Amino acid sequence: MSGTPRPLRGMFGGTFDPVHNAHLRVALDIVEAGALEQLHLVPCHVPPHRGDPEVTAAQRLAMLELAARGEPRFRLDDRELRRDGPSYSVDTLRTLREDYPGDHLCLLLGSDSFVSLPRWDRWQELAVHAHIVVMRRPDHPLELPPPLTDWLQGRETADWAALRGEPAGRVLFQDVTPMAVSATDIRARLADGRSGRYLLPDAVWDYIRDNNLYGAGGYAG
Ligand code: ATP
């Protein structure tokens, strides 16, 4: 059922290890496509099974802060880092709803994250708190597992207005600028003595190099 249109606020979570131009560009694509009032960039705790993080949470946050500067609709949000241990997106969304009771929320997921959704804690509850916007990644074709195809029935919409008119529960697939950039690839390049320039904002690259992150300290450029 459609109600009075509300402001639309997005949540974009990630490890951002490091944040790169594809994160920023696709985030802006979504802000523009949906005319979002604000998009929260939410760095998560790195789960232990990912292996030892090479940089601290404070450094990931600092890079995100440098990256988000200059785009007023991006909002750096460290709420997951302020809680001890890993936090689940469903809990993070609940706290956002408490903070912004007048807004509707949408959770941004790349297509790789969306197909992994059935492995997330209380994943079906996500749609109680927010809409889900899936960003189609060229490097990750959408192959939906059966629980997701069933769950999608009746939820899919191509109309951004539905996300303002209904409180939660819709799924919208949005094409975004194809950019096959990943943090994994950037870390590998840096470990290999190559440059990260032009894959991340200049300020982030300078920070990485100046702080000798990911083995990039010896780089002169
Ligand atoms: P890693 O390579 O370390 O797994 P990543 O570059 O995929 O990292 P994450 O921080 O894990 O970045 O991703 C945060 C979110 O950004 C995820 O939803 C992911 O799908 C999305 N994302 C990352 N890179 C891209 C890209 N090139 N295009 C579209 N979405 C992306």
CSV table of C-alpha atoms and ligand atoms in Angstrom, one decimal:
chain,number,residue,atom,x,y,z
A,1,MET,CA,0.0,0.0,0.0
A,2,SER,CA,1.3,3.5,-0.9
A,3,GLY,CA,1.4,6.3,1.7
A,4,THR,CA,2.7,9.8,1.8
A,5,PRO,CA,6.1,10.0,0.1
A,6,ARG,CA,8.9,10.3,2.7
A,7,PRO,CA,12.6,11.3,2.4
A,8,LEU,CA,14.7,8.4,1.3
A,9,ARG,CA,17.9,7.6,3.2
A,10,GLY,CA,20.4,5.0,2.1
A,11,MET,CA,22.9,2.8,3.9
A,12,PHE,CA,26.0,1.6,2.1
A,13,GLY,CA,28.0,-0.7,4.2
A,14,GLY,CA,31.4,-2.3,3.3
A,15,THR,CA,34.8,-3.2,4.6
A,16,PHE,CA,36.2,-0.3,2.5
A,17,ASP,CA,39.7,-1.8,2.8
A,18,PRO,CA,40.4,0.6,1.1
A,19,VAL,CA,37.5,2.7,-0.2
A,20,HIS,CA,37.9,3.1,-4.0
A,21,ASN,CA,36.4,5.0,-7.0
A,22,ALA,CA,33.9,2.3,-7.8
A,23,HIS,CA,32.4,2.4,-4.3
A,24,LEU,CA,32.1,6.2,-4.7
A,25,ARG,CA,30.8,6.2,-8.2
A,26,VAL,CA,28.1,3.6,-7.8
A,27,ALA,CA,27.1,5.2,-4.5
A,28,LEU,CA,26.6,8.5,-6.4
A,29,ASP,CA,24.8,6.7,-9.2
A,30,ILE,CA,22.2,5.5,-6.6
A,31,VAL,CA,21.9,8.9,-4.9
A,32,GLU,CA,21.2,10.4,-8.4
A,33,ALA,CA,18.9,7.6,-9.6
A,34,GLY,CA,16.7,7.7,-6.5
A,35,ALA,CA,17.3,11.4,-5.6
A,36,LEU,CA,18.3,10.2,-2.1
A,37,GLU,CA,18.4,12.9,0.5
A,38,GLN,CA,21.4,11.2,2.2
A,39,LEU,CA,23.5,8.1,1.9
A,40,HIS,CA,25.3,6.8,5.0
A,41,LEU,CA,28.7,5.2,4.3
A,42,VAL,CA,29.1,2.6,7.0
A,43,PRO,CA,32.4,0.8,7.5
A,44,CYS,CA,32.0,-2.6,9.1
A,45,HIS,CA,34.2,-4.5,11.5
A,46,VAL,CA,36.4,-6.9,9.5
A,47,PRO,CA,35.2,-10.4,10.4
A,48,PRO,CA,38.0,-12.6,11.7
A,49,HIS,CA,37.5,-15.2,8.9
A,50,ARG,CA,38.7,-12.6,6.3
A,51,GLY,CA,42.2,-12.9,7.7
A,52,ASP,CA,44.3,-10.3,9.5
A,53,PRO,CA,43.3,-6.9,8.4
A,54,GLU,CA,46.3,-5.0,7.2
A,55,VAL,CA,45.0,-1.6,8.4
A,56,THR,CA,43.0,-0.5,11.4
A,57,ALA,CA,39.4,0.4,11.6
A,58,ALA,CA,40.5,4.0,12.3
A,59,GLN,CA,42.5,4.0,9.1
A,60,ARG,CA,39.6,2.6,7.0
A,61,LEU,CA,37.4,5.3,8.5
A,62,ALA,CA,40.0,8.0,7.9
A,63,MET,CA,40.2,7.0,4.2
A,64,LEU,CA,36.4,7.0,3.9
A,65,GLU,CA,36.3,10.5,5.4
A,66,LEU,CA,38.8,11.8,2.9
A,67,ALA,CA,36.9,10.1,0.1
A,68,ALA,CA,33.5,11.4,1.1
A,69,ARG,CA,34.6,15.0,1.4
A,70,GLY,CA,32.9,17.3,-1.1
A,71,GLU,CA,29.7,15.3,-1.7
A,72,PRO,CA,27.2,16.7,0.8
A,73,ARG,CA,24.8,13.8,0.3
A,74,PHE,CA,27.4,11.3,1.5
A,75,ARG,CA,27.5,10.9,5.3
A,76,LEU,CA,30.2,9.1,7.1
A,77,ASP,CA,28.7,6.9,9.7
A,78,ASP,CA,30.9,5.0,12.2
A,79,ARG,CA,28.0,3.4,14.2
A,80,GLU,CA,29.2,-0.2,13.5
A,81,LEU,CA,32.8,0.6,14.6
A,82,ARG,CA,31.5,2.1,17.8
A,83,ARG,CA,29.9,-1.2,18.8
A,84,ASP,CA,32.1,-4.0,20.0
A,85,GLY,CA,32.5,-7.0,17.7
A,86,PRO,CA,30.9,-7.5,14.3
A,87,SER,CA,27.5,-6.0,13.8
A,88,TYR,CA,24.7,-7.3,11.7
A,89,SER,CA,23.1,-5.1,9.1
A,90,VAL,CA,19.7,-5.8,10.4
A,91,ASP,CA,20.7,-4.3,13.8
A,92,THR,CA,22.3,-1.4,12.1
A,93,LEU,CA,19.2,-0.7,10.1
A,94,ARG,CA,17.1,-0.8,13.2
A,95,THR,CA,19.3,1.9,14.8
A,96,LEU,CA,19.0,4.0,11.7
A,97,ARG,CA,15.2,3.7,11.8
A,98,GLU,CA,15.3,4.9,15.4
A,99,ASP,CA,17.5,7.9,14.5
A,100,TYR,CA,15.4,8.9,11.5
A,101,PRO,CA,11.8,7.9,12.2
A,102,GLY,CA,10.4,10.2,9.5
A,103,ASP,CA,12.4,8.7,6.7
A,104,HIS,CA,12.3,5.6,4.6
A,105,LEU,CA,15.5,3.5,4.4
A,106,CYS,CA,17.1,1.6,1.6
A,107,LEU,CA,20.1,-0.8,1.9
A,108,LEU,CA,22.5,-0.7,-1.0
A,109,LEU,CA,24.1,-4.0,-2.0
A,110,GLY,CA,26.3,-4.9,-4.9
A,111,SER,CA,25.1,-7.9,-6.8
A,112,ASP,CA,27.8,-10.1,-5.2
A,113,SER,CA,26.5,-9.2,-1.8
A,114,PHE,CA,22.9,-9.7,-2.8
A,115,VAL,CA,23.4,-13.3,-3.9
A,116,SER,CA,25.1,-14.0,-0.6
A,117,LEU,CA,22.1,-12.6,1.4
A,118,PRO,CA,20.7,-16.0,2.5
A,119,ARG,CA,23.9,-16.5,4.5
A,120,TRP,CA,23.4,-13.3,6.5
A,121,ASP,CA,22.0,-13.2,10.0
A,122,ARG,CA,18.2,-12.8,10.0
A,123,TRP,CA,18.4,-11.7,6.3
A,124,GLN,CA,14.6,-11.8,5.8
A,125,GLU,CA,14.2,-9.3,8.6
A,126,LEU,CA,16.3,-6.7,6.6
A,127,ALA,CA,13.2,-6.0,4.5
A,128,VAL,CA,11.2,-5.2,7.6
A,129,HIS,CA,13.4,-2.2,8.2
A,130,ALA,CA,14.4,-1.1,4.7
A,131,HIS,CA,14.0,-1.5,1.0
A,132,ILE,CA,16.9,-3.2,-0.8
A,133,VAL,CA,18.6,-1.6,-3.8
A,134,VAL,CA,20.8,-4.0,-5.8
A,135,MET,CA,23.6,-2.4,-7.8
A,136,ARG,CA,24.3,-4.6,-10.8
A,137,ARG,CA,28.1,-5.2,-11.0
A,138,PRO,CA,29.5,-6.1,-14.4
A,139,ASP,CA,32.1,-8.4,-12.8
A,140,HIS,CA,29.5,-10.3,-10.7
A,141,PRO,CA,26.5,-11.5,-12.8
A,142,LEU,CA,23.4,-12.1,-10.8
A,143,GLU,CA,22.8,-15.8,-10.3
A,144,LEU,CA,20.1,-15.9,-7.7
A,145,PRO,CA,19.9,-19.0,-5.4
A,146,PRO,CA,16.4,-20.5,-4.9
A,147,PRO,CA,15.7,-19.0,-1.5
A,148,LEU,CA,16.2,-15.5,-3.0
A,149,THR,CA,14.1,-16.1,-6.1
A,150,ASP,CA,11.2,-17.3,-3.9
A,151,TRP,CA,11.6,-14.4,-1.5
A,152,LEU,CA,11.7,-11.9,-4.4
A,153,GLN,CA,8.2,-12.7,-5.5
A,154,GLY,CA,6.0,-9.6,-5.3
A,155,ARG,CA,8.8,-7.5,-3.9
A,156,GLU,CA,10.6,-6.3,-7.1
A,157,THR,CA,9.9,-2.8,-8.4
A,158,ALA,CA,11.6,-0.6,-11.0
A,159,ASP,CA,9.9,2.5,-9.6
A,160,TRP,CA,11.9,4.6,-7.1
A,161,ALA,CA,8.6,6.3,-6.1
A,162,ALA,CA,7.5,3.1,-4.5
A,163,LEU,CA,10.4,3.3,-2.1
A,164,ARG,CA,9.3,6.7,-0.9
A,165,GLY,CA,5.6,5.6,-0.7
A,166,GLU,CA,6.1,2.4,1.2
A,167,PRO,CA,8.0,2.0,4.4
A,168,ALA,CA,10.1,-1.1,3.5
A,169,GLY,CA,10.2,-4.4,1.8
A,170,ARG,CA,10.7,-3.6,-1.9
A,171,VAL,CA,13.7,-4.7,-4.0
A,172,LEU,CA,14.9,-2.5,-6.8
A,173,PHE,CA,17.7,-3.5,-9.3
A,174,GLN,CA,19.6,-0.5,-10.5
A,175,ASP,CA,22.2,-0.4,-13.3
A,176,VAL,CA,25.3,1.5,-12.1
A,177,THR,CA,28.4,2.7,-13.9
A,178,PRO,CA,30.3,-0.5,-14.8
A,179,MET,CA,33.7,-0.3,-13.0
A,180,ALA,CA,35.6,-3.5,-12.5
A,181,VAL,CA,37.6,-2.1,-9.6
A,182,SER,CA,37.9,-4.0,-6.3
A,183,ALA,CA,39.7,-3.5,-3.1
A,184,THR,CA,41.2,-7.0,-3.5
A,185,ASP,CA,42.8,-6.0,-6.7
A,186,ILE,CA,44.1,-2.7,-5.3
A,187,ARG,CA,45.6,-4.5,-2.3
A,188,ALA,CA,47.3,-6.9,-4.6
A,189,ARG,CA,48.7,-4.2,-6.8
A,190,LEU,CA,50.1,-2.3,-3.8
A,191,ALA,CA,51.7,-5.5,-2.3
A,192,ASP,CA,53.3,-5.9,-5.7
A,193,GLY,CA,54.9,-2.5,-5.6
A,194,ARG,CA,52.6,-0.9,-8.1
A,195,SER,CA,50.6,2.3,-7.8
A,196,GLY,CA,47.0,2.7,-6.7
A,197,ARG,CA,46.6,6.1,-8.3
A,198,TYR,CA,43.5,6.8,-10.3
A,199,LEU,CA,41.7,3.8,-8.8
A,200,LEU,CA,41.0,5.7,-5.6
A,201,PRO,CA,40.7,9.4,-4.8
A,202,ASP,CA,44.0,11.2,-4.8
A,203,ALA,CA,43.6,12.1,-1.1
A,204,VAL,CA,43.1,8.4,-0.3
A,205,TRP,CA,46.1,7.3,-2.3
A,206,ASP,CA,48.3,10.0,-0.6
A,207,TYR,CA,47.1,8.7,2.8
A,208,ILE,CA,47.9,5.1,1.9
A,209,ARG,CA,51.3,6.0,0.7
A,210,ASP,CA,52.2,8.4,3.5
A,211,ASN,CA,51.1,5.8,6.1
A,212,ASN,CA,52.8,2.9,4.5
A,213,LEU,CA,49.5,0.9,4.2
A,214,TYR,CA,49.2,-2.3,2.2
A,215,GLY,CA,52.9,-2.2,1.6
A,216,ALA,CA,52.7,1.0,-0.5
A,217,GLY,CA,55.1,3.1,1.7
A,218,GLY,CA,58.1,2.9,-0.7
A,219,TYR,CA,56.2,4.3,-3.6
A,220,ALA,CA,57.4,7.7,-4.7
A,221,GLY,CA,54.5,8.7,-7.1
B,1,ATP,P1,37.0,-6.8,-1.5
B,1,ATP,O1,37.6,-6.8,-2.9
B,1,ATP,O2,38.0,-6.6,-0.4
B,1,ATP,O3,36.0,-7.9,-1.2
B,1,ATP,P2,35.2,-4.7,-2.5
B,1,ATP,O4,35.9,-3.8,-3.4
B,1,ATP,O5,34.3,-5.7,-3.1
B,1,ATP,O6,36.2,-5.4,-1.4
B,1,ATP,P3,33.6,-4.1,-0.2
B,1,ATP,O7,34.0,-3.0,0.8
B,1,ATP,O8,33.6,-5.5,0.2
B,1,ATP,O9,34.4,-3.7,-1.5
B,1,ATP,O10,32.2,-3.7,-0.8
B,1,ATP,C1,31.2,-2.9,-0.3
B,1,ATP,C2,30.0,-2.9,-1.2
B,1,ATP,O11,30.5,-2.3,-2.4
B,1,ATP,C3,29.5,-4.3,-1.6
B,1,ATP,O12,28.1,-4.2,-1.6
B,1,ATP,C4,30.0,-4.5,-3.0
B,1,ATP,O13,29.2,-5.3,-3.8
B,1,ATP,C5,30.1,-3.1,-3.5
B,1,ATP,N1,31.1,-2.9,-4.6
B,1,ATP,C6,32.4,-3.0,-4.5
B,1,ATP,N2,33.0,-2.8,-5.6
B,1,ATP,C7,32.1,-2.6,-6.5
B,1,ATP,C8,32.1,-2.3,-8.0
B,1,ATP,N3,33.2,-2.3,-8.7
B,1,ATP,N4,30.9,-2.1,-8.6
B,1,ATP,C9,29.7,-2.1,-7.8
B,1,ATP,N5,29.7,-2.4,-6.5
B,1,ATP,C10,30.8,-2.6,-5.9
